[in-house]
Amino acid sequence: AVVSTQSTGDRLWEMRNRTTDLIGNVYDLERGEWSDPMSGIGAGIDSYFEYLLKSYVMFGNENDLHRFNTYYSAIERHMKRPREGGDPFYYANVHMDTGEVQNHWIDSLSAAFVGVQVLHGDLETAIHHHALFYGLWLKYDALPERFNWERRMCEYSLYPLRPEFAEATYLLYQATKHPFYQYVGETIYTSLERFNRAKCGYATLNSVLSKKQEDRMESFFLSETCKYLYLLFDTDHPLNRREDFIFTTEGHLLRVDRFARERMNVLNKDVRTANISHLFTCETFPRTRQQTAPFSDEFWSQVATMINLSV
C-alpha cells in the first residue's frame, strides 16, 4: 500500500506545471490529463499537501519534504491574496498553468491548511490565516461550505458539522498555549449547542443563514469535531503530553517512531517558542482578558471589513 501510494505521488509530481509548480483538482486516469485544472488548498486537494508533510514525518522520505516545500512556496506565490489596503489574506483558487484566479470563493475545508501550516512551522501565517475562519464563524455561528470573498457573502450555505476549523484551533492551541484558542473553542461549542443540537445528536445545518436543520449527522462530527474540541479543553489528557504521534486527515492516531522523528530536524522551527508577542497560559492569563487575540486590533478590524463582519 505504501509503495502504491508513493507511485501515485510520483505521478502527481510529474504532472504538476513545471512553471508554476501547481497541480490541478481532478486528474482523468483514463485520458491521462487534468480534467479540472483549478488549484487550491480546499476541497478535493487539501489532504494531498497534508499527507506529503506527514509522510515525511512518518517515514523520513526527503522527496516528500522537497515536494511539500515546493508546493508550499508555489501556494504562497500564486494563491495568497492580501486584501487591498490591508494585511489580512486569503488563498484563492487559481489555474494551475497560469496562477490566474478561477473563482471568488474559499471553502470550509481549506481551514485544514491552517493545521498544515502549524506542522510546517509557519506559525505566524497560521495564526493570521486562522483569524479569517474565526471571523466567518462569528458571522454565521458556523462555517458555510463556500464564502465569496469578492461579494463578501455566503455562496453555499450548508454546514455539515465539519471538523477542520476545530482541528486548526486545537493545533494552534497546542503550538502556542494561547488561551485565545480555548476561547475560540468555547465559541464553537456554544454555537453547536445553540443551533445544531437536536433531539438525538447534532444536526447538519441546511443553511447557516436560516439555521434550518437537516436530519443528518456526519460520522466525522463524532470522530473529529468532538475529538478536537475535547482535547482542546482537556489539557491534562495523555495525548496532549506526548509528541510521538500525528493525526491522519480523518483524525486517527499514527505513532511516529524514533528514526522518523530524528529526521524532523529539517522542520524544526520550534513552533512552541515561535515569534508571538504573547505566550500566556490559562493559569497566568487574567480571566477578564482571555479574549485577547494573538494579533493586533487593527488586523482584526481589517479582517472584519474583509468579510463584512460587524464588530
Coordinates of C-alpha atoms in Angstrom, one line a residue:
A1 CA 0.0 0.0 0.0
V2 CA 2.9 2.4 0.8
V3 CA 4.6 1.6 -2.5
S4 CA 1.3 2.1 -4.4
T5 CA 0.7 5.4 -2.6
Q6 CA 4.2 6.6 -3.4
S7 CA 3.8 5.7 -7.0
T8 CA 0.7 7.8 -7.2
G9 CA 2.5 10.7 -5.5
D10 CA 5.3 10.3 -8.1
R11 CA 2.8 10.6 -10.9
L12 CA 1.1 13.7 -9.5
W13 CA 4.5 15.3 -9.0
E14 CA 5.4 14.6 -12.7
M15 CA 2.0 16.1 -13.8
R16 CA 2.5 19.4 -12.0
N17 CA 3.0 22.5 -14.1
R18 CA 6.8 23.0 -14.2
T19 CA 6.5 26.8 -14.4
T20 CA 4.0 27.4 -11.5
D21 CA 4.7 24.1 -9.6
L22 CA 0.9 23.8 -9.1
I23 CA -1.3 20.8 -9.6
G24 CA -5.0 20.6 -10.5
N25 CA -8.0 19.4 -8.6
V26 CA -9.1 16.4 -10.7
Y27 CA -7.0 14.1 -12.8
D28 CA -8.5 11.8 -15.5
L29 CA -6.8 8.5 -15.2
E30 CA -8.2 7.1 -18.5
R31 CA -7.2 10.1 -20.6
G32 CA -4.0 10.9 -18.7
E33 CA -4.7 14.6 -18.3
W34 CA -6.2 17.1 -15.8
S35 CA -9.9 17.4 -16.2
D36 CA -10.1 20.2 -13.6
P37 CA -7.0 22.4 -13.7
M38 CA -8.2 24.5 -10.7
S39 CA -5.5 24.6 -8.0
G40 CA -6.3 25.5 -4.4
I41 CA -6.0 24.4 -0.8
G42 CA -9.6 23.3 -0.2
A43 CA -12.0 20.5 -1.3
G44 CA -10.5 17.8 -3.5
I45 CA -6.9 18.7 -2.9
D46 CA -6.4 19.6 0.8
S47 CA -5.3 16.2 2.1
Y48 CA -2.7 15.8 -0.5
F49 CA -0.5 18.6 0.9
E50 CA -1.1 17.4 4.4
Y51 CA 0.0 13.9 3.7
L52 CA 3.1 14.9 1.9
L53 CA 4.3 16.6 5.0
K54 CA 3.1 13.9 7.4
S55 CA 4.6 11.2 5.2
Y56 CA 8.0 12.8 5.7
V57 CA 7.4 13.0 9.4
M58 CA 6.4 9.3 9.4
F59 CA 8.9 7.8 7.0
G60 CA 11.6 10.4 6.6
N61 CA 11.4 10.4 2.8
E62 CA 13.3 13.5 1.7
N63 CA 11.4 13.6 -1.6
D64 CA 8.1 14.1 0.2
L65 CA 9.6 17.1 2.1
H66 CA 11.1 18.6 -1.0
R67 CA 7.8 18.3 -2.8
F68 CA 5.8 19.8 0.0
N69 CA 8.2 22.7 0.3
T70 CA 8.0 23.3 -3.5
Y71 CA 4.2 23.2 -3.4
Y72 CA 4.1 25.4 -0.3
S73 CA 6.2 28.1 -2.0
A74 CA 4.0 27.9 -5.1
I75 CA 0.9 28.3 -2.9
E76 CA 2.3 31.3 -1.2
R77 CA 3.4 32.8 -4.5
H78 CA 0.3 32.1 -6.7
M79 CA -2.7 31.7 -4.4
K80 CA -2.1 34.1 -1.4
R81 CA -4.0 37.3 -2.0
P82 CA -3.6 40.1 0.5
R83 CA -6.7 42.3 1.0
E84 CA -6.2 45.6 -0.9
G85 CA -5.2 48.3 1.6
G86 CA -4.7 45.8 4.5
D87 CA -2.8 42.9 5.9
P88 CA -5.4 40.1 6.0
F89 CA -5.2 37.5 3.3
Y90 CA -6.9 34.5 1.8
Y91 CA -5.9 31.8 -0.6
A92 CA -7.6 32.0 -4.0
N93 CA -8.4 29.1 -6.3
V94 CA -6.2 29.6 -9.4
H95 CA -5.5 27.9 -12.7
M96 CA -2.6 25.5 -12.3
D97 CA -0.9 26.7 -15.5
T98 CA -1.2 30.4 -15.1
G99 CA -1.9 31.3 -11.5
E100 CA -4.9 33.3 -12.6
V101 CA -7.9 33.4 -10.3
Q102 CA -10.6 30.8 -11.3
N103 CA -13.4 31.8 -9.0
H104 CA -14.2 34.0 -6.0
W105 CA -14.8 31.6 -3.2
I106 CA -13.0 29.9 -0.4
D107 CA -14.4 26.7 1.1
S108 CA -14.6 25.5 4.7
L109 CA -12.3 22.6 4.0
S110 CA -9.4 25.0 3.4
A111 CA -9.4 25.7 7.2
A112 CA -7.4 22.4 7.4
F113 CA -4.5 24.1 5.8
V114 CA -4.0 26.1 9.0
G115 CA -3.1 22.9 10.7
V116 CA -0.6 22.1 7.9
Q117 CA 1.0 25.5 8.4
V118 CA 1.3 24.8 12.1
L119 CA 3.1 21.4 11.5
H120 CA 5.3 23.1 8.9
G121 CA 6.3 25.7 11.5
D122 CA 4.9 28.7 9.7
L123 CA 3.1 29.7 12.8
E124 CA 2.7 33.4 12.2
T125 CA 1.0 32.7 8.9
A126 CA -1.2 30.1 10.5
I127 CA -2.3 32.5 13.2
H128 CA -3.4 35.1 10.7
H129 CA -4.9 32.6 8.4
H130 CA -7.0 31.1 11.2
A131 CA -8.4 34.6 12.0
L132 CA -10.2 34.6 8.7
F133 CA -12.2 31.5 9.6
Y134 CA -12.8 32.7 13.1
G135 CA -14.3 35.8 11.7
L136 CA -16.6 33.7 9.4
W137 CA -17.6 31.6 12.4
L138 CA -18.6 34.8 14.3
K139 CA -20.5 36.0 11.3
Y140 CA -22.6 32.8 10.8
D141 CA -22.1 30.7 14.0
A142 CA -20.8 28.0 11.6
L143 CA -18.7 27.8 8.5
P144 CA -20.6 27.8 5.2
E145 CA -19.3 25.4 2.6
R146 CA -18.3 28.3 0.4
F147 CA -17.8 32.0 1.1
N148 CA -17.5 34.5 -1.8
W149 CA -14.6 36.8 -0.8
E150 CA -15.3 39.3 -3.6
R151 CA -19.0 39.8 -2.8
R152 CA -18.3 39.2 0.9
M153 CA -21.2 36.9 1.4
C154 CA -22.1 33.2 1.7
E155 CA -22.2 31.3 -1.6
Y156 CA -23.1 27.8 -0.5
S157 CA -24.7 27.9 3.0
L158 CA -24.6 24.3 4.0
Y159 CA -22.8 23.4 7.3
P160 CA -22.4 19.6 7.8
L161 CA -20.6 19.9 11.1
R162 CA -17.1 19.8 9.5
P163 CA -14.1 19.4 11.8
E164 CA -11.4 21.4 10.0
F165 CA -11.8 24.7 11.9
A166 CA -12.0 22.9 15.3
E167 CA -8.8 20.9 14.3
A168 CA -7.0 24.1 13.4
T169 CA -8.0 25.7 16.6
Y170 CA -6.8 22.8 18.7
L171 CA -3.4 22.6 16.9
L172 CA -2.8 26.3 17.3
Y173 CA -3.5 26.0 21.0
Q174 CA -1.1 23.1 21.2
A175 CA 1.6 25.1 19.4
T176 CA 1.1 28.4 21.3
K177 CA -0.7 27.6 24.6
H178 CA -2.5 30.9 24.0
P179 CA -5.9 30.8 25.8
F180 CA -7.5 32.7 22.9
Y181 CA -7.8 29.4 21.1
Q182 CA -9.7 27.9 24.0
Y183 CA -12.0 30.9 23.9
V184 CA -12.5 30.2 20.1
G185 CA -13.2 26.6 21.0
E186 CA -15.8 27.7 23.6
T187 CA -17.4 29.9 20.8
I188 CA -17.6 26.8 18.5
Y189 CA -19.1 24.7 21.3
T190 CA -21.7 27.4 22.2
S191 CA -22.8 27.7 18.5
L192 CA -23.1 23.9 18.2
E193 CA -25.2 23.7 21.3
R194 CA -27.5 26.6 20.2
F195 CA -28.0 25.8 16.6
N196 CA -27.0 22.2 15.9
R197 CA -28.2 20.3 19.0
A198 CA -31.1 18.1 18.1
K199 CA -33.3 15.6 19.9
C200 CA -30.9 12.8 19.2
G201 CA -27.4 14.1 18.4
Y202 CA -26.3 17.2 16.4
A203 CA -27.8 18.1 13.1
T204 CA -26.3 19.5 9.8
L205 CA -27.5 23.0 9.1
N206 CA -29.2 23.2 5.7
S207 CA -28.3 26.9 5.8
V208 CA -26.0 28.9 8.1
L209 CA -28.4 31.8 7.3
S210 CA -31.7 30.3 8.3
K211 CA -30.2 27.8 10.7
K212 CA -32.7 25.2 9.4
Q213 CA -31.6 21.7 10.5
E214 CA -31.3 18.6 8.3
D215 CA -32.0 15.1 9.6
R216 CA -28.3 14.1 9.2
M217 CA -25.2 14.0 11.3
E218 CA -22.0 13.0 9.6
S219 CA -19.7 10.5 11.3
F220 CA -16.8 12.9 11.2
F221 CA -18.6 15.1 13.7
L222 CA -18.0 12.5 16.4
S223 CA -14.7 11.1 15.2
E224 CA -13.1 14.5 14.6
T225 CA -15.0 17.7 15.5
C226 CA -15.9 16.4 19.0
K227 CA -12.4 14.8 19.5
Y228 CA -10.5 18.0 18.7
L229 CA -12.8 20.1 21.0
Y230 CA -12.4 17.6 23.8
L231 CA -8.6 17.6 23.5
L232 CA -8.6 21.4 23.3
F233 CA -10.1 21.7 26.8
D234 CA -8.7 18.6 28.4
T235 CA -5.2 20.0 28.7
D236 CA -4.0 17.2 31.0
H237 CA -5.1 14.4 28.6
P238 CA -2.2 12.0 28.0
L239 CA -2.2 12.7 24.2
N240 CA -1.6 16.4 24.9
R241 CA 1.6 15.4 26.8
R242 CA 3.1 13.2 24.1
E243 CA 4.9 14.1 20.9
D244 CA 5.3 10.7 19.3
F245 CA 2.2 10.7 17.2
I246 CA 0.4 12.6 14.5
F247 CA -3.2 12.7 13.4
T248 CA -4.3 11.5 10.0
T249 CA -6.6 13.7 7.9
E250 CA -9.5 11.8 9.4
G251 CA -8.4 12.2 13.0
H252 CA -6.9 8.8 13.5
L253 CA -3.7 8.4 15.5
L254 CA -0.4 7.3 14.0
R255 CA 2.7 6.7 16.1
V256 CA 5.9 8.3 14.9
D257 CA 8.9 6.1 15.5
R258 CA 12.3 7.3 16.7
F259 CA 14.1 7.1 13.4
A260 CA 11.4 9.2 11.7
R261 CA 11.5 11.8 14.5
E262 CA 15.2 12.2 14.0
R263 CA 14.5 13.4 10.5
M264 CA 12.2 16.1 11.8
N265 CA 15.1 18.4 12.4
V266 CA 14.7 19.8 9.0
L267 CA 11.3 21.1 10.0
N268 CA 12.4 22.2 13.5
K269 CA 11.4 25.9 13.8
D270 CA 10.4 25.3 17.4
V271 CA 6.8 26.3 16.9
R272 CA 6.3 26.3 20.7
T273 CA 8.5 29.4 21.0
A274 CA 7.9 31.0 17.7
N275 CA 7.7 34.8 17.3
I276 CA 4.4 35.5 19.1
S277 CA 4.0 38.6 21.2
H278 CA 2.1 36.7 23.9
L279 CA 2.6 33.1 25.1
F280 CA 0.2 33.0 28.0
T281 CA -1.3 30.0 29.8
C282 CA -4.8 29.8 31.2
E283 CA -3.4 29.9 34.8
T284 CA -1.4 33.2 34.3
F285 CA -3.6 35.0 31.8
P286 CA -6.3 37.1 33.6
R287 CA -9.8 35.8 33.1
T288 CA -11.0 39.2 32.1
R289 CA -8.6 39.4 29.2
Q290 CA -8.7 35.8 27.9
Q291 CA -10.4 37.0 24.8
T292 CA -7.3 39.0 23.8
A293 CA -6.1 37.6 20.5
P294 CA -2.5 36.9 19.3
F295 CA -2.9 39.6 16.6
S296 CA -3.5 43.3 16.7
D297 CA -6.8 45.1 16.9
E298 CA -6.0 46.8 13.7
F299 CA -5.5 43.4 11.9
W300 CA -8.8 42.1 13.3
S301 CA -10.6 45.2 12.2
Q302 CA -9.3 44.6 8.7
V303 CA -10.4 41.0 8.8
A304 CA -13.9 42.2 9.8
T305 CA -14.0 44.6 6.9
M306 CA -12.8 41.9 4.5
I307 CA -15.7 39.6 5.3
N308 CA -18.3 42.3 6.2
L309 CA -18.5 41.3 9.8
S310 CA -19.9 43.8 12.3
V311 CA -17.7 44.1 15.4

